[in-house]
CSV table of C-alpha atoms in Angstrom, one decimal:
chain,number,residue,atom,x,y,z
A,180,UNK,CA,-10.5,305.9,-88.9
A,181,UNK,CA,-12.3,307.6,-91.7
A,182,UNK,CA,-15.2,305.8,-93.7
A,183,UNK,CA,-15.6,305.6,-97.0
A,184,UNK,CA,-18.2,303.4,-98.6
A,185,UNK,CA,-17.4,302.5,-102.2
A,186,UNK,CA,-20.2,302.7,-104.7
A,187,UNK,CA,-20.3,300.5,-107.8
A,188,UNK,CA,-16.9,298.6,-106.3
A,189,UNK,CA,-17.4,295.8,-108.5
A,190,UNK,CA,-17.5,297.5,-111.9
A,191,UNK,CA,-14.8,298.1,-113.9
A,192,UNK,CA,-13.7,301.6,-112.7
A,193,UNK,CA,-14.4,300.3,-108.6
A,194,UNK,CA,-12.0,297.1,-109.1
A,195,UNK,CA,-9.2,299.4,-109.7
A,196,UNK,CA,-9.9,301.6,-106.8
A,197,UNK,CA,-11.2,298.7,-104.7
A,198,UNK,CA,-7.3,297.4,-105.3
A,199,UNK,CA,-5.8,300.6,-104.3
A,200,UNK,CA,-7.9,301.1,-101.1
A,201,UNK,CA,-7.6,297.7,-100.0
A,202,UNK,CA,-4.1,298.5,-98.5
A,203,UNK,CA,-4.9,302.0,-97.3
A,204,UNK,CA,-5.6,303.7,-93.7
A,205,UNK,CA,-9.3,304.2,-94.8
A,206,UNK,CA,-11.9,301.7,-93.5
A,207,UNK,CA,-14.0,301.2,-96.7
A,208,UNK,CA,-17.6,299.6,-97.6
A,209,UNK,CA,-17.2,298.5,-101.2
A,210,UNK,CA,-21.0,298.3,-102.0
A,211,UNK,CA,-21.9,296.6,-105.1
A,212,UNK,CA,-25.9,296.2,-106.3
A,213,UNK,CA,-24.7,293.3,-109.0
A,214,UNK,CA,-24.3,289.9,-108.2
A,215,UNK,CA,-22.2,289.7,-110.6
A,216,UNK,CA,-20.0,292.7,-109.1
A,217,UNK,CA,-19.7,291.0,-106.0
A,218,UNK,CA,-18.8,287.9,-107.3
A,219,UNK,CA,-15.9,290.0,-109.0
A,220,UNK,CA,-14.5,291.4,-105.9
A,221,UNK,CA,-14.7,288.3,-103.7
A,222,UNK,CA,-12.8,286.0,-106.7
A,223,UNK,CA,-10.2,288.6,-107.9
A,224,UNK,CA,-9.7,290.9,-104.7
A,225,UNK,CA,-10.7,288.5,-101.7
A,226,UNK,CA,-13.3,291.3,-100.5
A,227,UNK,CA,-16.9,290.7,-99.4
A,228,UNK,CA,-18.9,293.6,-100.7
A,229,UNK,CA,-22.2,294.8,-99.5
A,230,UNK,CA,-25.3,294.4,-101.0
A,231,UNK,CA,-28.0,296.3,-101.7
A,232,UNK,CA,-29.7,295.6,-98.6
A,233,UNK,CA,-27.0,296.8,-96.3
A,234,UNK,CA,-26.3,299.6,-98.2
A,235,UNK,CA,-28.0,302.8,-96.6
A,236,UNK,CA,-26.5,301.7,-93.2
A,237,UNK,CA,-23.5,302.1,-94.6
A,238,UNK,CA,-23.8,305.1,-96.4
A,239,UNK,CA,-25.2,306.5,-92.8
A,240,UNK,CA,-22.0,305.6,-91.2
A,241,UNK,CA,-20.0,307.1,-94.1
A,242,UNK,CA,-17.4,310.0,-94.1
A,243,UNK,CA,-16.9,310.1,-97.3
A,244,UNK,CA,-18.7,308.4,-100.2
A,245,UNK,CA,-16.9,307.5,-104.0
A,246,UNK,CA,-19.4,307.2,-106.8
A,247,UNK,CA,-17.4,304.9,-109.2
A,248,UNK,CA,-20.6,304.6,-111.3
A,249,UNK,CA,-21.1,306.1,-115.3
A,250,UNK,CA,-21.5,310.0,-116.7
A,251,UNK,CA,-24.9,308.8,-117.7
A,252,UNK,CA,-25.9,307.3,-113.6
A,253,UNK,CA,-24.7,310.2,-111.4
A,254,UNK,CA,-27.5,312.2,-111.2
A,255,UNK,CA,-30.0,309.2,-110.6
A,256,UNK,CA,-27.6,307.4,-108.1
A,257,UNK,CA,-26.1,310.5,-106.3
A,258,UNK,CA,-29.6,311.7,-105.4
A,259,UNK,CA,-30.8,308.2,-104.0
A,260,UNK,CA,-27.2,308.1,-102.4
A,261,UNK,CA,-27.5,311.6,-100.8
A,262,UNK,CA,-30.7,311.0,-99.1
A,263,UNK,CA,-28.4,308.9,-96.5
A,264,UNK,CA,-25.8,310.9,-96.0
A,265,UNK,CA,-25.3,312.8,-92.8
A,266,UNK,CA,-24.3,316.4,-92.7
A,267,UNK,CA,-20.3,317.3,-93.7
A,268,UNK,CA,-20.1,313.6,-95.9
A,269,UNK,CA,-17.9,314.4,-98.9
A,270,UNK,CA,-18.9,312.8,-101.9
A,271,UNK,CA,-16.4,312.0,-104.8
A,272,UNK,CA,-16.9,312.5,-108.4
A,273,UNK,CA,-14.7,311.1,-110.6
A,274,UNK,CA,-15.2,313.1,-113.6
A,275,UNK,CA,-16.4,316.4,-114.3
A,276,UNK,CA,-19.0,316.0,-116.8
A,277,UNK,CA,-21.8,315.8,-114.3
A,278,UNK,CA,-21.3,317.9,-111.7
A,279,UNK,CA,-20.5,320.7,-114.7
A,280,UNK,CA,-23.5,319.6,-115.8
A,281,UNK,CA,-25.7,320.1,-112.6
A,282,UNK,CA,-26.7,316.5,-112.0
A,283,UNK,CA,-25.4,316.7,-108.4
A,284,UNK,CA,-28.3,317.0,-105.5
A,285,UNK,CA,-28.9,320.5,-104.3
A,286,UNK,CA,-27.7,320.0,-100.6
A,287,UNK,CA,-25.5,322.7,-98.9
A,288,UNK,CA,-24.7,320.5,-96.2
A,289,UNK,CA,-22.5,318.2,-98.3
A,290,UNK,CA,-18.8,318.0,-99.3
A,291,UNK,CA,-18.4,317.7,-103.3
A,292,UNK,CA,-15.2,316.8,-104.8
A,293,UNK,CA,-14.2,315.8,-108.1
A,294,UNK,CA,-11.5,314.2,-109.0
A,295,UNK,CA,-9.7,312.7,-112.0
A,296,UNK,CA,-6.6,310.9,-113.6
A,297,UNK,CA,-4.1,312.2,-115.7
A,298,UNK,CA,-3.2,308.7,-116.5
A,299,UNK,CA,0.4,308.4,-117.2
A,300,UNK,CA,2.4,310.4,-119.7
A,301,UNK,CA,3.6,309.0,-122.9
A,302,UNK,CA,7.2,309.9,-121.9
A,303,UNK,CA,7.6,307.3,-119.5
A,304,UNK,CA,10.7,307.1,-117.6
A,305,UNK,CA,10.2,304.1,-115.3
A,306,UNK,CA,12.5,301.6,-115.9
A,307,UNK,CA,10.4,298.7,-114.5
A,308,UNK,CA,8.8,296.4,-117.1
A,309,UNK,CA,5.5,296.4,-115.6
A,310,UNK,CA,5.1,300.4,-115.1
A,311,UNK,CA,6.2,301.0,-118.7
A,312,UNK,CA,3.0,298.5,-119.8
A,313,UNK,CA,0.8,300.8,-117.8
A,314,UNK,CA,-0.8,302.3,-120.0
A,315,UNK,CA,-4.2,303.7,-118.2
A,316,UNK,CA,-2.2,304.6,-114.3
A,317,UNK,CA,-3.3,303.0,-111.0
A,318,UNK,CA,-1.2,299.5,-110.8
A,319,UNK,CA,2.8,300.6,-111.7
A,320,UNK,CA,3.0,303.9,-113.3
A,321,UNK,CA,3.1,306.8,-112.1
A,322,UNK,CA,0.6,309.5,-113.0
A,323,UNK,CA,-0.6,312.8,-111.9
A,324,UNK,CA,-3.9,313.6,-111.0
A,325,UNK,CA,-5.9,316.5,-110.7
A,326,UNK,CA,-9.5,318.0,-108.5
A,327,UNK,CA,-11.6,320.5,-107.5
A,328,UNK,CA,-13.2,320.9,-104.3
A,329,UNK,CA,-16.7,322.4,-105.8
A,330,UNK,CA,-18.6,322.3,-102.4
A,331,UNK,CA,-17.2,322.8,-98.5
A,332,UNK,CA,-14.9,324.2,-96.8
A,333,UNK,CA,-11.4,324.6,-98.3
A,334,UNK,CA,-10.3,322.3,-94.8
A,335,UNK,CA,-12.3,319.4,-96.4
A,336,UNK,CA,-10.0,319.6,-99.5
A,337,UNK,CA,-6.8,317.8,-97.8
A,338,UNK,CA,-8.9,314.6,-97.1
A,339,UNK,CA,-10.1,314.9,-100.6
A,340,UNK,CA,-7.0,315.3,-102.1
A,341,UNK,CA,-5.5,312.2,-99.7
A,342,UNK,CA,-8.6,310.0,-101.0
A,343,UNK,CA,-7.5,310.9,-104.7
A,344,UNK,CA,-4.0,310.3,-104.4
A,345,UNK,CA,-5.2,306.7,-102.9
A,346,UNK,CA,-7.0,305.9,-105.8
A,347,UNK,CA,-4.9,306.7,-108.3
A,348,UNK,CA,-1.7,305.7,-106.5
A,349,UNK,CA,1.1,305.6,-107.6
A,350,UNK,CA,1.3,309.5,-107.7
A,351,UNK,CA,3.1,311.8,-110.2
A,352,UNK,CA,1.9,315.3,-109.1
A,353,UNK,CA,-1.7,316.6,-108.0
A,354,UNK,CA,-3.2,319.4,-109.3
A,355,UNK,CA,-6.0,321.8,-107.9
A,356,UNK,CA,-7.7,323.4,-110.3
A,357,UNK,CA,-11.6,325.1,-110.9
A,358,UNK,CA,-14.7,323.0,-112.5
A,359,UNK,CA,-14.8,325.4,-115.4
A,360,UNK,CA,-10.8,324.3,-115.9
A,361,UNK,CA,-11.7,320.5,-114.9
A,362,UNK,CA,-13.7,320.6,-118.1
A,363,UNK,CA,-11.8,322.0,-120.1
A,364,UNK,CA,-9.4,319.3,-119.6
A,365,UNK,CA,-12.0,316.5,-120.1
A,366,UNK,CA,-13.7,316.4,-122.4
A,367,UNK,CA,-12.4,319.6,-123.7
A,368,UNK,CA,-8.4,318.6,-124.2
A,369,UNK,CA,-8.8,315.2,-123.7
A,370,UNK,CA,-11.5,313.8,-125.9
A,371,UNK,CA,-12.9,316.3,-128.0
A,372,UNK,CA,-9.2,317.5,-129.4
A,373,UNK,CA,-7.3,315.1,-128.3
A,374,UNK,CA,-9.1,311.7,-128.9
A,375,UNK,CA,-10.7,313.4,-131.7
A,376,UNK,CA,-6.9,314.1,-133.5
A,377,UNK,CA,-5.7,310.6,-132.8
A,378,UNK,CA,-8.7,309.0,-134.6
A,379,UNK,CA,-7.8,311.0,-137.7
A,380,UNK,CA,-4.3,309.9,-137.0
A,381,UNK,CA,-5.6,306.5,-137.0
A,382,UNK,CA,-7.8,306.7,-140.3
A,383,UNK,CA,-5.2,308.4,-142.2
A,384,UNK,CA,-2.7,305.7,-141.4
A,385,UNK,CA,-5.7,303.8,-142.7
A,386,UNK,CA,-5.6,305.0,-145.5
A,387,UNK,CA,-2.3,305.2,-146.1
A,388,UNK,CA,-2.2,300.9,-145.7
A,389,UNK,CA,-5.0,301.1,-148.1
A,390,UNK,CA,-2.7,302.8,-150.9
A,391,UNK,CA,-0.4,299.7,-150.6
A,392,UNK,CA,1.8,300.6,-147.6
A,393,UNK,CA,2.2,297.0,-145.0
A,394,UNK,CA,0.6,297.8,-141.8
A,395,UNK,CA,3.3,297.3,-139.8
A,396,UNK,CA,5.6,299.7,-142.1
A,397,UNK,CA,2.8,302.1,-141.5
A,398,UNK,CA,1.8,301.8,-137.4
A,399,UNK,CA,6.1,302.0,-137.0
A,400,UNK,CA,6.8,305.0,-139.7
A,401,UNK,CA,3.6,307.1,-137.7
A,402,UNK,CA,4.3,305.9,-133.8
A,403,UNK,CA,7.8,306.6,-134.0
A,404,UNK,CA,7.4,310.0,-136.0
A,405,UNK,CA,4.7,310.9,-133.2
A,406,UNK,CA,7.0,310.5,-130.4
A,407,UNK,CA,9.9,312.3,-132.1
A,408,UNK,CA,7.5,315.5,-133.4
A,409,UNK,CA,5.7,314.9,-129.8
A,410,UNK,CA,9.2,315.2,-127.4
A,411,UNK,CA,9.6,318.4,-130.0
A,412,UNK,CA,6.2,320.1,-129.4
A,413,UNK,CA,6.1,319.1,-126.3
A,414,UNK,CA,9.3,320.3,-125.0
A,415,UNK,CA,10.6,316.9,-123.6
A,416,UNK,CA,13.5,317.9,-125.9
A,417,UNK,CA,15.2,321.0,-127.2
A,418,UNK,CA,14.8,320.6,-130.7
A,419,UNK,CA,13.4,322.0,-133.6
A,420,UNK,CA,11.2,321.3,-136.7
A,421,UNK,CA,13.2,322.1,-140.3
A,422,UNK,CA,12.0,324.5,-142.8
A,423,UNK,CA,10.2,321.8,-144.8
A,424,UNK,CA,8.5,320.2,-141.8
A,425,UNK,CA,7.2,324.0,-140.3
A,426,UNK,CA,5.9,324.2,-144.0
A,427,UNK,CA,3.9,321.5,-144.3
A,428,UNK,CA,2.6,322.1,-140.8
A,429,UNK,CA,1.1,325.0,-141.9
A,430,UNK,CA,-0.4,323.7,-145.0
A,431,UNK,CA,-2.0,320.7,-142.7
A,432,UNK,CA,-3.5,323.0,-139.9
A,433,UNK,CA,-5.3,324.9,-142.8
A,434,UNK,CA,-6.4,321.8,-144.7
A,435,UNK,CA,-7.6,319.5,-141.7
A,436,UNK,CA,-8.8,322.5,-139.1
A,437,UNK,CA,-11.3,325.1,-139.0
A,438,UNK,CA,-10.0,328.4,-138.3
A,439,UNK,CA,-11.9,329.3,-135.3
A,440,UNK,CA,-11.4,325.5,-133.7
A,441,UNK,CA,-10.4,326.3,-130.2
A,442,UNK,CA,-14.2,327.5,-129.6
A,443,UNK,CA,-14.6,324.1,-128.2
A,444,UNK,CA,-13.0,325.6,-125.2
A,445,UNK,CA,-16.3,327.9,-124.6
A,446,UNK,CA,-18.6,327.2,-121.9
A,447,UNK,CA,-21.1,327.1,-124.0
A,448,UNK,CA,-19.7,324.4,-126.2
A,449,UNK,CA,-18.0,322.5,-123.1
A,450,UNK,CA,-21.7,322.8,-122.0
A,451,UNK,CA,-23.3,321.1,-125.5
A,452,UNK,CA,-20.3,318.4,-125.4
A,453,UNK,CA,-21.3,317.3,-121.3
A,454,UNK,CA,-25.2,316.5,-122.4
A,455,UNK,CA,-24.4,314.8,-125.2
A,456,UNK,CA,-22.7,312.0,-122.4
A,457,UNK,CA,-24.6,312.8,-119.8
């Protein structure tokens, strides 16, 4: 049976995948430093977590070790996690940010995989009640997730791949892709255009309810016109925009977006946007 000890399985991110590997094939040490952490698992999941004094025998006996720990803790925490690992342990990333921005121990000897959720898609299908509620993936819905094997043999990526559809289950699709790509997607897509878009989304329906309009007239008129224009754009539906609506399109993009924008997809600038969360 393969190993894996848990690291941080009491935090936020760790109780989710504590719940998913709880009723998997893997044998897993959910190691938790916090009293507090462990106090979590043993009252909401039933689990006795290991402390901090058990926790380099574990991490010896480990095949494979998940760092479900903050961007800003990786490079402090792999590298005092590392020192116990034997030869061929994979260790688990769960975002890219770090390992893109070198934070990961210099040792050859080691399996590094990142992994990360799509979380589920805003066309959601499911007809259960308590999928179409979940909103961030890993309880009901469905979502797709992709990785990157960055270090090891390309053999070690189906265990990875298995530990990543665990932990994210229930699965969508899984995609394999590079770091460089891994980063694009987050922060890249995901936060710095994506997250960054919806926030101005947000403060313009802002100030749209400040200029008289009910908030509730508002939130309705700009959710509903954002999944009709989305299912458009994003070719859930074959449909088109009208005359009117591709003209004011292009009188936004040049009123609300630099021309030269999509440089946030450089290296370099993927690069600047990793240290300033790392």
């Amino acid at each position: 049976m393969t190993t894996i000890s848990l690291i941080g399985a009491g935090g936020k991110m760790g109780m989710r995948l504590s719940k998913n590997l709880q009723n998997s094939d893997y044998k897993v040490n959910h190691v938790e430093i916090s009293e507090q952490g462990r106090k979590n698992l043993k009252e909401q999941l039933n689990i006795d977590a290991i402390g901090p004094d058990q926790q380099n025998s574990a991490l010896e006996a480990s095949d494979a070790v998940i760092l479900a720990v903050p961007d800003t803790l990786i490079g402090k925490i792999s590298s005092q996690v590392c020192e116990h690992l034997k030869p061929g342990t994979m260790v688990v990333v769960l975002d890219a940010a770090a390992p893109f921005a070198g934070h990961l121990p210099k040792r050859d000897d080691l399996v590094y995989f990142v992994t990360h959720p799509c979380h589920p898609v805003i066309f959601n299908k499911e007809l259960n009640q308590d999928a179409l509620n979940d909103h961030f993936g890993g309880l009901h819905a469905k979502q797709s997730v992709v990785s990157t094997l960055l270090q090891g043999p390309d053999s070690a990526w189906e265990l990875g791949e298995d530990i990543a559809k665990t932990i994210y289950a229930p699965i969508k699709n899984s995609y394999r892709v590079t770091l460089h790509q891994m980063a694009m997607l987050e922060p890249g897509l995901s936060e710095t255009v994506c997250a960054t878009l919806l926030t101005a989304m947000r403060q313009a329906m802002d100030e749209v309810v400040d200029g008289g309009v009910p908030y509730d007239c508002a939130r309705d008129f700009l959710l509903g016109h954002m999944n009709i224009l989305s299912a458009v754009i994003f070719d859930e539906i074959d449909g088109q925009f009208s005359d009117a609506c591709n003209k004011a399109i292009d009188n936004g993009l040049d009123k609300l977006l630099y021309p030269d924008w999509k440089k946030v997809f450089n290296k370099d600038e993927l690069a600047h946007s990793i240290q300033l969360i790392t």
